[in-house]
Tab-separated table of C-alpha atoms in Angstrom:
chain	number	residue	atom	x	y	z
A	1363	MET	CA	2.212	-37.107	9.292
A	1364	ALA	CA	-0.925	-36.163	7.320
A	1365	ARG	CA	-1.169	-32.956	9.417
A	1366	THR	CA	2.570	-32.178	8.948
A	1367	ALA	CA	2.252	-32.582	5.147
A	1368	GLN	CA	-0.733	-30.280	5.053
A	1369	THR	CA	0.997	-27.587	7.067
A	1370	LYS	CA	4.055	-27.852	4.484
A	1371	THR	CA	1.591	-27.524	1.612
A	1372	GLU	CA	0.067	-24.574	3.326
A	1373	GLN	CA	3.193	-22.824	3.938
A	1374	SER	CA	4.444	-23.511	0.368
A	1375	ALA	CA	1.231	-22.145	-1.057
A	1376	MET	CA	1.758	-18.913	1.207
A	1377	LEU	CA	5.351	-18.568	-0.022
A	1378	ARG	CA	4.003	-18.700	-3.608
A	1379	SER	CA	1.416	-16.056	-2.824
A	1380	LEU	CA	3.976	-13.831	-1.344
A	1381	PHE	CA	6.418	-14.063	-4.348
A	1382	LEU	CA	3.660	-13.419	-6.711
A	1383	LEU	CA	2.429	-10.437	-4.880
A	1384	ALA	CA	5.835	-9.212	-3.572
A	1385	GLY	CA	7.827	-9.864	-6.694
A	1386	PRO	CA	6.711	-6.887	-8.976
A	1387	THR	CA	6.612	-4.626	-5.910
A	1388	VAL	CA	10.243	-5.441	-5.063
A	1389	ILE	CA	11.095	-4.727	-8.807
A	1390	GLU	CA	9.043	-1.494	-8.673
A	1391	GLN	CA	10.867	-0.254	-5.682
A	1392	ALA	CA	14.091	-1.275	-7.033
A	1393	LEU	CA	13.439	0.863	-10.163
A	1394	GLN	CA	12.518	3.643	-7.864
A	1395	THR	CA	15.780	3.258	-6.228
A	1396	VAL	CA	17.754	3.114	-9.549
A	1397	VAL	CA	16.174	6.447	-10.417
A	1398	GLN	CA	17.092	7.778	-6.857
A	1399	TYR	CA	20.571	6.644	-7.511
A	1400	ALA	CA	20.523	8.370	-11.067
A	1401	ASP	CA	19.495	11.574	-9.569
A	1402	THR	CA	21.913	11.462	-6.690
A	1403	ALA	CA	24.873	10.528	-9.014
A	1404	MET	CA	23.928	13.102	-11.664
A	1405	VAL	CA	23.586	15.887	-9.170
A	1406	GLY	CA	26.701	14.613	-7.402
A	1407	GLN	CA	28.880	15.288	-10.449
A	1408	ILE	CA	28.118	19.063	-9.939
A	1409	GLY	CA	29.817	19.062	-6.428
A	1410	ALA	CA	29.266	18.300	-2.874
A	1411	GLN	CA	27.292	21.431	-2.362
A	1412	ALA	CA	24.660	20.348	-4.993
A	1413	SER	CA	24.424	17.041	-3.303
A	1414	ALA	CA	23.970	18.711	0.197
A	1415	ALA	CA	21.069	20.959	-1.325
A	1416	VAL	CA	19.218	18.118	-2.925
A	1417	GLY	CA	19.730	15.832	0.204
A	1418	LEU	CA	18.609	18.511	2.632
A	1419	THR	CA	15.114	18.207	0.978
A	1420	ILE	CA	14.833	14.285	1.312
A	1421	THR	CA	13.419	13.958	4.550
A	1422	VAL	CA	10.868	16.856	4.069
A	1423	THR	CA	9.904	15.010	0.853
A	1424	TRP	CA	9.207	11.971	3.090
A	1425	LEU	CA	7.281	14.062	5.368
A	1426	VAL	CA	5.208	15.582	2.671
A	1427	ASN	CA	4.386	12.104	1.356
A	1428	SER	CA	3.269	10.850	4.732
A	1429	PRO	CA	-0.315	11.576	4.533
A	1430	LEU	CA	-0.630	10.140	0.955
A	1431	PHE	CA	1.055	6.926	2.029
A	1432	ALA	CA	-0.915	6.637	5.133
A	1433	MET	CA	-4.288	6.958	3.367
A	1434	GLY	CA	-3.045	4.665	0.669
A	1435	VAL	CA	-2.519	2.207	3.714
A	1436	GLY	CA	-6.234	2.997	4.968
A	1437	VAL	CA	-7.650	2.109	1.644
A	1438	LEU	CA	-5.495	-0.886	1.227
A	1439	ALA	CA	-6.623	-2.263	4.551
A	1440	LEU	CA	-10.263	-1.824	3.866
A	1441	ILE	CA	-10.352	-3.236	0.245
A	1442	ALA	CA	-8.060	-6.227	1.268
A	1443	LYS	CA	-10.432	-6.970	4.245
A	1444	SER	CA	-13.365	-6.531	1.890
A	1445	ILE	CA	-11.963	-9.000	-0.507
A	1446	GLY	CA	-11.226	-11.411	2.267
A	1447	GLU	CA	-15.201	-11.173	3.095
A	1448	ASN	CA	-15.799	-11.510	-0.332
A	1449	ASP	CA	-17.630	-7.971	-0.204
A	1450	LEU	CA	-16.636	-6.811	-3.502
A	1451	GLU	CA	-19.353	-4.007	-3.474
A	1452	LYS	CA	-17.464	-2.419	-0.521
A	1453	ALA	CA	-14.150	-2.832	-2.243
A	1454	ARG	CA	-15.372	-0.805	-5.064
A	1455	ALA	CA	-16.804	1.787	-2.886
A	1456	ALA	CA	-13.687	1.973	-1.084
A	1457	SER	CA	-11.838	2.752	-4.283
A	1458	SER	CA	-14.239	5.281	-5.338
A	1459	GLN	CA	-13.590	7.204	-1.984
A	1460	ALA	CA	-9.938	7.183	-2.747
A	1461	VAL	CA	-10.664	9.549	-5.611
A	1462	TRP	CA	-11.781	12.221	-2.919
A	1463	ILE	CA	-8.897	11.509	-0.647
A	1464	ALA	CA	-6.418	11.779	-3.585
A	1465	LEU	CA	-7.960	15.127	-4.829
A	1466	ALA	CA	-8.027	16.768	-1.406
A	1467	LEU	CA	-4.617	15.723	-0.170
A	1468	GLY	CA	-3.076	16.583	-3.562
A	1469	LEU	CA	-4.563	20.139	-3.644
A	1470	VAL	CA	-3.856	20.902	0.053
A	1471	MET	CA	-0.419	19.525	0.168
A	1472	GLY	CA	0.511	21.182	-3.100
A	1473	ALA	CA	-0.567	24.623	-1.970
A	1474	ALA	CA	1.279	24.115	1.510
A	1475	THR	CA	4.525	22.802	-0.080
A	1476	LEU	CA	4.829	25.610	-2.554
A	1477	ALA	CA	4.244	28.329	0.122
A	1478	ALA	CA	6.902	26.648	2.479
A	1479	SER	CA	9.649	26.222	-0.214
A	1480	PRO	CA	11.339	29.730	0.098
A	1481	PHE	CA	11.711	29.268	3.832
A	1482	LEU	CA	12.439	25.602	4.243
A	1483	PRO	CA	16.297	25.660	4.098
A	1484	GLY	CA	16.509	28.405	6.786
A	1485	TRP	CA	14.026	26.509	8.767
A	1486	MET	CA	16.338	23.448	8.839
A	1487	GLY	CA	19.415	25.616	9.693
A	1488	ALA	CA	21.276	24.825	6.488
A	1489	ASP	CA	24.195	26.817	5.307
A	1490	PRO	CA	23.054	30.218	3.329
A	1491	SER	CA	24.878	29.015	0.505
A	1492	LEU	CA	22.332	25.908	-0.116
A	1493	HIS	CA	19.256	28.113	0.435
A	1494	ARG	CA	18.660	29.043	-3.310
A	1495	ASP	CA	19.339	25.673	-4.768
A	1496	ALA	CA	17.335	23.748	-2.039
A	1497	SER	CA	14.272	25.959	-2.267
A	1498	ILE	CA	14.018	25.786	-5.978
A	1499	TYR	CA	14.448	22.123	-6.214
A	1500	PHE	CA	11.788	21.542	-3.526
A	1501	ALA	CA	9.290	23.762	-5.226
A	1502	ILE	CA	9.616	22.032	-8.558
A	1503	ILE	CA	9.216	18.750	-7.294
A	1504	CYS	CA	6.157	19.515	-5.232
A	1505	ALA	CA	4.517	21.592	-8.012
A	1506	PRO	CA	2.760	18.528	-9.455
A	1507	MET	CA	1.515	17.134	-6.041
A	1508	LEU	CA	-2.036	16.269	-7.135
A	1509	PHE	CA	-0.544	13.737	-9.765
A	1510	ARG	CA	1.804	12.529	-6.913
A	1511	SER	CA	-1.283	11.861	-4.776
A	1512	PHE	CA	-3.095	10.032	-7.354
A	1513	SER	CA	0.185	7.936	-8.093
A	1514	ILE	CA	0.721	6.920	-4.438
A	1515	ILE	CA	-2.862	6.182	-3.373
A	1516	PHE	CA	-3.965	4.272	-6.491
A	1517	ALA	CA	-0.985	2.131	-6.412
A	1518	SER	CA	-2.328	1.071	-2.868
A	1519	VAL	CA	-5.708	0.719	-4.418
A	1520	LEU	CA	-4.384	-1.731	-7.172
A	1521	ARG	CA	-2.103	-3.706	-4.728
A	1522	ALA	CA	-5.182	-4.309	-2.524
A	1523	VAL	CA	-6.839	-6.227	-5.461
A	1524	GLY	CA	-3.678	-8.321	-5.979
A	1525	ASP	CA	-2.435	-6.225	-8.998
A	1526	THR	CA	1.091	-5.414	-8.162
A	1527	LYS	CA	2.237	-5.711	-11.803
A	1528	THR	CA	0.554	-2.423	-13.148
A	1529	PRO	CA	2.278	-0.249	-10.407
A	1530	MET	CA	5.520	-1.884	-11.252
A	1531	VAL	CA	5.177	-1.142	-15.189
A	1532	VAL	CA	4.039	2.471	-14.495
A	1533	ASN	CA	6.956	3.232	-12.396
A	1534	GLY	CA	9.255	1.702	-14.778
A	1535	VAL	CA	7.862	4.056	-17.185
A	1536	MET	CA	8.067	6.868	-14.976
A	1537	ASN	CA	11.759	6.009	-14.007
A	1538	LEU	CA	12.759	5.496	-17.620
A	1539	CYS	CA	11.322	9.072	-18.374
A	1540	ASN	CA	13.106	10.615	-15.308
A	1541	ILE	CA	16.400	9.151	-16.448
A	1542	VAL	CA	16.237	10.306	-19.943
A	1543	LEU	CA	15.075	13.783	-18.831
A	1544	ASN	CA	17.662	14.045	-16.203
A	1545	GLN	CA	20.435	13.477	-18.913
A	1546	LEU	CA	18.783	16.197	-21.085
A	1547	PHE	CA	18.182	18.753	-18.433
A	1548	ILE	CA	21.030	18.464	-15.901
A	1549	SER	CA	24.264	18.665	-17.811
A	1550	SER	CA	25.173	21.074	-20.850
A	1551	GLY	CA	25.641	17.910	-23.116
A	1552	GLN	CA	28.081	14.996	-23.132
A	1553	THR	CA	30.046	13.128	-25.763
A	1554	PHE	CA	30.258	9.530	-25.586
A	1555	HIS	CA	32.855	7.186	-27.481
A	1556	ILE	CA	31.474	3.984	-28.444
A	1557	LEU	CA	33.338	1.570	-30.854
A	1558	GLY	CA	35.258	4.290	-32.564
A	1559	PHE	CA	32.123	6.582	-32.941
A	1560	SER	CA	31.590	9.671	-31.110
A	1561	VAL	CA	27.795	10.342	-30.002
A	1562	HIS	CA	26.923	13.561	-28.607
A	1563	ILE	CA	23.871	13.969	-26.337
A	1564	PRO	CA	22.641	17.489	-25.820
A	1565	GLY	CA	21.657	18.978	-22.576
A	1566	MET	CA	20.124	22.054	-21.315
A	1567	GLY	CA	22.382	22.659	-18.433
A	1568	TRP	CA	19.942	23.380	-15.722
A	1569	GLY	CA	21.713	21.521	-13.031
A	1570	ILE	CA	19.611	21.050	-9.784
A	1571	ALA	CA	16.473	22.782	-11.604
A	1572	GLY	CA	16.792	20.341	-14.304
A	1573	ALA	CA	16.775	17.250	-11.952
A	1574	ALA	CA	13.709	18.673	-10.439
A	1575	ILE	CA	11.807	19.380	-13.693
A	1576	ALA	CA	12.518	15.685	-14.722
A	1577	THR	CA	11.196	14.361	-11.583
A	1578	ALA	CA	8.165	16.536	-11.827
A	1579	VAL	CA	7.451	15.708	-15.541
A	1580	SER	CA	7.752	11.912	-14.643
A	1581	MET	CA	5.601	12.255	-11.700
A	1582	CYS	CA	2.690	13.733	-13.952
A	1583	LEU	CA	3.110	11.077	-16.191
A	1584	GLY	CA	2.805	8.311	-13.357
A	1585	GLY	CA	-0.022	9.811	-11.671
A	1586	THR	CA	-2.182	9.799	-14.882
A	1587	MET	CA	-1.168	6.414	-15.846
A	1588	ILE	CA	-1.876	4.703	-12.489
A	1589	PHE	CA	-5.356	6.155	-12.351
A	1590	ALA	CA	-6.206	5.306	-15.738
A	1591	ALA	CA	-5.309	1.712	-14.934
A	1592	ALA	CA	-7.540	1.771	-11.804
A	1593	LEU	CA	-10.555	3.057	-13.906
A	1594	ARG	CA	-10.084	0.026	-16.338
A	1595	HIS	CA	-9.647	-2.710	-13.571
A	1596	PRO	CA	-12.340	-5.157	-13.903
A	1597	LEU	CA	-12.517	-5.899	-10.208
A	1598	LEU	CA	-12.661	-2.335	-9.240
A	1599	ASN	CA	-15.169	-1.472	-11.844
A	1600	MET	CA	-14.980	2.513	-11.174
A	1601	ARG	CA	-16.097	3.593	-14.671
A	1602	GLY	CA	-19.474	4.678	-14.768
A	1603	ARG	CA	-19.886	4.828	-10.843
A	1604	LYS	CA	-21.152	7.916	-9.351
A	1605	LEU	CA	-18.625	9.767	-7.530
A	1606	GLN	CA	-20.219	10.748	-4.241
A	1607	LEU	CA	-19.194	10.698	-0.724
A	1608	ASP	CA	-19.773	7.516	1.120
A	1609	LYS	CA	-19.333	8.615	4.693
A	1610	PRO	CA	-19.408	5.276	6.429
A	1611	VAL	CA	-16.643	3.800	4.086
A	1612	LEU	CA	-14.688	7.004	4.283
A	1613	SER	CA	-14.648	7.036	7.878
A	1614	GLU	CA	-13.476	3.579	7.989
A	1615	ILE	CA	-10.507	4.442	5.628
A	1616	VAL	CA	-9.810	7.451	7.643
A	1617	ARG	CA	-10.071	5.846	11.031
A	1618	VAL	CA	-7.279	3.419	9.875
A	1619	GLY	CA	-5.440	6.016	8.073
A	1620	ILE	CA	-5.184	8.771	10.771
A	1621	PRO	CA	-2.777	6.914	13.039
A	1622	VAL	CA	-0.649	5.906	10.047
A	1623	THR	CA	-0.593	9.581	9.039
A	1624	LEU	CA	0.224	10.771	12.637
A	1625	ASN	CA	2.846	7.767	12.670
A	1626	ARG	CA	4.448	9.040	9.249
A	1627	VAL	CA	4.213	12.842	10.065
A	1628	VAL	CA	5.758	12.481	13.578
A	1629	THR	CA	8.402	10.249	12.295
A	1630	CYS	CA	9.176	12.436	9.416
A	1631	MET	CA	9.047	15.541	11.383
A	1632	GLY	CA	11.754	13.755	13.513
A	1633	GLN	CA	13.528	12.920	10.393
A	1634	VAL	CA	13.807	16.604	9.405
A	1635	VAL	CA	14.967	17.746	12.882
A	1636	PHE	CA	17.490	14.913	12.565
A	1637	THR	CA	18.764	16.220	9.294
A	1638	SER	CA	18.930	19.676	10.596
A	1639	LEU	CA	21.090	18.206	13.404
A	1640	VAL	CA	23.387	16.855	10.636
A	1641	ALA	CA	23.268	20.125	8.529
A	1642	GLY	CA	24.829	21.993	11.645
A	1643	LEU	CA	27.704	19.596	11.252
A	1644	GLY	CA	28.615	21.129	7.739
A	1645	THR	CA	28.306	20.770	4.117
A	1646	LEU	CA	30.694	17.696	4.129
A	1647	ALA	CA	28.644	15.893	6.550
A	1648	THR	CA	25.334	16.858	5.049
A	1649	ALA	CA	26.682	15.557	1.761
A	1650	ALA	CA	27.961	12.228	3.378
A	1651	HIS	CA	24.867	11.653	5.368
A	1652	SER	CA	22.347	12.147	2.519
A	1653	ILE	CA	24.605	10.029	-0.037
A	1654	ALA	CA	24.774	7.299	2.446
A	1655	LEU	CA	21.061	7.092	3.079
A	1656	THR	CA	20.444	7.060	-0.604
A	1657	ALA	CA	23.170	4.228	-1.038
A	1658	GLU	CA	21.354	2.196	1.698
A	1659	GLU	CA	18.026	2.585	0.119
A	1660	ALA	CA	18.544	-0.312	-2.296
A	1661	PHE	CA	19.416	-2.631	0.528
A	1662	TYR	CA	16.108	-2.458	2.248
A	1663	VAL	CA	13.878	-2.420	-1.019
A	1664	PRO	CA	13.105	-6.181	-0.632
A	1665	GLY	CA	11.730	-5.582	2.870
A	1666	TYR	CA	9.294	-2.851	1.691
A	1667	GLY	CA	8.383	-4.933	-1.323
A	1668	MET	CA	7.628	-7.706	1.080
A	1669	GLN	CA	5.643	-5.291	3.427
A	1670	ALA	CA	2.954	-4.477	0.643
A	1671	ALA	CA	2.352	-8.120	-0.080
A	1672	THR	CA	2.258	-8.945	3.858
A	1673	SER	CA	-0.162	-5.978	4.180
A	1674	THR	CA	-2.584	-7.424	1.434
A	1675	LEU	CA	-2.423	-11.044	2.557
A	1676	SER	CA	-2.851	-9.820	6.323
A	1677	GLY	CA	-5.855	-7.922	5.452
A	1678	ASN	CA	-7.374	-11.009	3.507
A	1679	ALA	CA	-6.782	-12.990	6.628
A	1680	LEU	CA	-8.682	-10.585	8.611
A	1681	GLY	CA	-11.675	-10.701	6.333
A	1682	ARG	CA	-11.609	-14.637	6.437
A	1683	ARG	CA	-11.304	-14.233	10.341
A	1684	SER	CA	-8.377	-16.897	10.203
A	1685	GLU	CA	-5.529	-16.402	12.788
A	1686	LYS	CA	-3.758	-19.459	11.404
A	1687	GLU	CA	-3.502	-17.805	7.869
A	1688	LEU	CA	-2.163	-14.691	9.438
A	1689	HIS	CA	0.601	-16.811	11.445
A	1690	GLN	CA	1.305	-18.275	8.078
A	1691	VAL	CA	1.739	-14.882	6.396
A	1692	VAL	CA	3.980	-13.629	9.151
A	1693	HIS	CA	6.251	-16.741	9.198
A	1694	ALA	CA	6.877	-16.730	5.530
A	1695	SER	CA	7.283	-12.974	5.219
A	1696	LEU	CA	9.760	-12.829	8.113
A	1697	VAL	CA	11.821	-15.802	6.507
A	1698	LEU	CA	11.889	-14.154	3.083
A	1699	ALA	CA	12.705	-10.504	4.110
A	1700	VAL	CA	15.304	-11.469	6.881
A	1701	SER	CA	17.148	-14.037	4.578
A	1702	ILE	CA	17.291	-11.438	1.564
A	1703	MET	CA	18.128	-8.510	3.431
A	1704	SER	CA	20.889	-10.257	5.350
A	1705	LEU	CA	22.538	-11.288	2.224
A	1706	MET	CA	22.336	-7.865	0.717
A	1707	ALA	CA	23.662	-6.380	4.028
A	1708	LEU	CA	26.606	-8.454	3.713
A	1709	GLY	CA	27.576	-6.872	0.271
A	1710	LEU	CA	26.948	-3.306	1.889
A	1711	PHE	CA	29.267	-4.253	4.610
A	1712	LEU	CA	31.986	-5.562	2.206
A	1713	PHE	CA	31.741	-2.886	-0.408
A	1714	PRO	CA	30.557	0.174	1.068
A	1715	ASP	CA	33.292	2.499	-0.579
A	1716	ARG	CA	32.108	1.295	-4.029
A	1717	MET	CA	28.576	2.288	-3.137
A	1718	MET	CA	29.432	5.682	-2.267
A	1719	ALA	CA	31.697	6.270	-5.247
A	1720	LEU	CA	28.833	5.569	-7.560
A	1721	PHE	CA	27.225	8.892	-6.220
A	1722	THR	CA	30.163	11.402	-6.069
A	1723	PRO	CA	33.879	11.706	-7.061
A	1724	ASP	CA	34.555	13.610	-3.774
A	1725	ARG	CA	36.931	11.231	-2.179
A	1726	GLU	CA	36.475	12.783	1.590
A	1727	VAL	CA	32.690	12.308	1.102
A	1728	VAL	CA	33.120	8.607	-0.091
A	1729	GLU	CA	35.418	7.852	2.954
A	1730	THR	CA	32.898	9.219	5.440
A	1731	GLY	CA	30.009	7.597	3.944
A	1732	ALA	CA	31.765	4.321	3.676
A	1733	VAL	CA	32.019	4.016	7.513
A	1734	LEU	CA	28.556	4.832	7.864
A	1735	LEU	CA	27.293	2.204	5.462
A	1736	ARG	CA	29.402	-0.489	7.194
A	1737	MET	CA	27.887	0.433	10.436
A	1738	VAL	CA	24.055	0.259	9.293
A	1739	ALA	CA	24.694	-2.987	7.409
A	1740	VAL	CA	24.951	-4.734	10.853
A	1741	SER	CA	21.548	-3.689	11.690
A	1742	GLU	CA	19.683	-4.607	8.509
A	1743	PRO	CA	18.116	-7.861	9.622
A	1744	LEU	CA	16.529	-6.210	12.568
A	1745	PHE	CA	14.971	-3.611	10.089
A	1746	ALA	CA	13.677	-6.395	7.920
A	1747	VAL	CA	11.608	-7.829	11.010
A	1748	PHE	CA	10.310	-4.174	11.929
A	1749	ILE	CA	9.239	-3.840	8.281
A	1750	ILE	CA	7.300	-6.879	8.115
A	1751	PHE	CA	5.619	-6.581	11.412
A	1752	GLU	CA	4.626	-2.839	10.427
A	1753	GLY	CA	3.197	-4.253	7.290
A	1754	VAL	CA	1.082	-6.884	9.362
A	1755	PHE	CA	-0.340	-4.150	11.733
A	1756	GLN	CA	-1.271	-2.188	8.633
A	1757	GLY	CA	-3.013	-4.798	7.041
A	1758	ILE	CA	-5.240	-5.718	9.841
A	1759	GLY	CA	-5.963	-2.097	10.521
A	1760	ASP	CA	-4.097	-2.014	13.936
A	1761	THR	CA	-2.265	1.112	13.419
A	1762	ARG	CA	-2.349	3.031	16.816
A	1763	GLY	CA	0.270	0.668	18.616
A	1764	PRO	CA	2.870	1.323	15.691
A	1765	PHE	CA	2.247	5.067	15.833
A	1766	VAL	CA	3.057	5.090	19.618
A	1767	CYS	CA	6.373	3.033	18.802
A	1768	SER	CA	7.445	5.155	16.290
A	1769	THR	CA	6.839	8.281	18.173
A	1770	VAL	CA	8.767	7.174	20.951
A	1771	CYS	CA	11.601	5.606	19.113
A	1772	MET	CA	12.055	8.522	16.669
A	1773	TRP	CA	11.929	11.453	19.222
A	1774	VAL	CA	13.481	9.730	22.175
A	1775	VAL	CA	16.082	7.584	20.811
A	1776	ARG	CA	17.023	9.123	17.502
A	1777	VAL	CA	16.236	12.904	17.911
A	1778	CYS	CA	16.966	13.557	21.544
A	1779	LEU	CA	20.262	11.220	21.641
A	1780	THR	CA	21.453	12.870	18.391
A	1781	PHE	CA	20.853	16.315	19.988
A	1782	VAL	CA	22.828	15.239	23.050
A	1783	CYS	CA	25.703	13.535	21.005
A	1784	VAL	CA	26.023	16.661	18.670
A	1785	ARG	CA	25.149	19.792	20.715
A	1786	TRP	CA	26.407	18.829	24.278
A	1787	LEU	CA	29.017	16.076	23.656
A	1788	GLY	CA	30.495	17.687	20.255
A	1789	MET	CA	30.354	14.259	18.681
A	1790	GLY	CA	30.135	13.823	14.864
A	1791	LEU	CA	28.460	11.830	12.008
A	1792	ARG	CA	29.269	8.420	13.331
A	1793	ALA	CA	27.404	9.051	16.779
A	1794	VAL	CA	24.573	10.379	14.782
A	1795	TRP	CA	24.247	7.012	12.806
A	1796	VAL	CA	24.602	4.956	16.107
A	1797	CYS	CA	21.388	6.910	17.354
A	1798	MET	CA	19.656	6.126	13.954
A	1799	ILE	CA	20.584	2.444	14.270
A	1800	ALA	CA	19.416	2.073	18.004
A	1801	ASP	CA	16.131	3.793	16.743
A	1802	ASN	CA	15.559	0.957	14.212
A	1803	ALA	CA	16.507	-1.992	16.665
A	1804	LEU	CA	14.158	-0.494	19.167
A	1805	ARG	CA	11.253	-0.661	16.684
A	1806	CYS	CA	12.005	-4.204	15.641
A	1807	PHE	CA	11.970	-5.481	19.396
A	1808	TRP	CA	8.930	-3.338	20.248
A	1809	LEU	CA	6.618	-4.541	17.347
A	1810	THR	CA	8.003	-8.093	17.855
A	1811	ALA	CA	6.753	-8.137	21.457
A	1812	ARG	CA	3.467	-6.623	20.504
A	1813	TYR	CA	2.773	-9.271	17.813
A	1814	PHE	CA	3.528	-12.182	20.241
A	1815	ALA	CA	1.602	-10.450	23.079
A	1816	GLY	CA	-1.586	-11.115	20.705
A	1817	VAL	CA	-3.088	-7.460	21.287
A	1818	TRP	CA	-4.447	-7.649	17.707
A	1819	LYS	CA	-6.463	-10.910	18.100
A	1820	ALA	CA	-9.650	-9.003	19.388
A	1821	ARG	CA	-9.930	-7.879	15.493
A	1822	PHE	CA	-10.520	-11.501	14.404
A	1823	HIS	CA	-13.281	-11.908	16.788
A	1824	ARG	CA	-15.299	-8.762	16.058
A	1825	SER	CA	-18.882	-9.236	14.271
């Protein structure tokens, strides 16, 4: 009886820890989704072609962000493990090495994306009418890559030390800035009638380029703010430290980060090919596909918010060499993520047309996208399980297995099956989304089986 009471107390404490860590991250990601919604809706008012041009760059942006998020995972895993071991000096050393990583990736990725931007739409097989707008949009949002690098990597640094509120606040400021600048830059001005008064808000009328400039300015602001917050954090104590390479610490970060980088790059390259196959179905299909992906994003925000908290607590459990604590983290995270995402999926299933109508007035695009959203809503609970187990493996630095899983699922299930359905069998967008859902389902079952097989346990018994 006493043991049962103790177990319940421990589970309650773990749930509280998850809520405290995950709450701000969920809000942060929700705010990011609101901005993505605002961007898509404002651009959607220009027309389906504008939506397609912006949507064409979404998966490539994920690809570009891959090394940044991956190295953020490497830094988070090392800092969380060090804190679990109560080795604060190593945690501070890891945060210092994050500066070098952010600088290197920001400069290299910035140069590469700007060089590729004129050719990107052609590489993806887009309709020639989309080339100019898509190229301009992609080039502008990639210009401040250095700031994006610092924003992503140092948000992970702060989360690793349990500070999820600062990234939330910074992203809130970024998102507010983005929405205000969208209004000023995209349209030529709008008049609002409120309580008998007419209020005119001026605009520059820059269209797609205006949306990109708003995003770029917001990114510069966010990168500056998040790095300044990391410098001031008392646990990291980065001010006054000599900025020099620490090869053992850097190699440990890279050892965890490289498989995650490969995972994300391979997955996102698959997404790019996947999107190019959709682009071959025409402008209407591309617009419906990209808008439906954006609409779905809000419904898995809680899962990714939980993932960040799960990674941090899993790394702490590894530092304390406590398998029991890891099991508690997994159980609590799965219960919360699956419950919340299942409830949200019900809303997506019941009101998909209303979600699509938020982003475009085009009736045909709305009707096509609504069918896709209803299909994917059924798979959201499986997606929640995959997200949590991915976070667990990232937190304990076991990143090779998930890399193999993502590679096989993306390229064999999603890309190859989509190619067969579209190019050989002449099937349409619904078949494409069936392949995407099958990919997510297989990832869920694969990582679940891997966790219960216990291949990760060796990490808890190393000296």
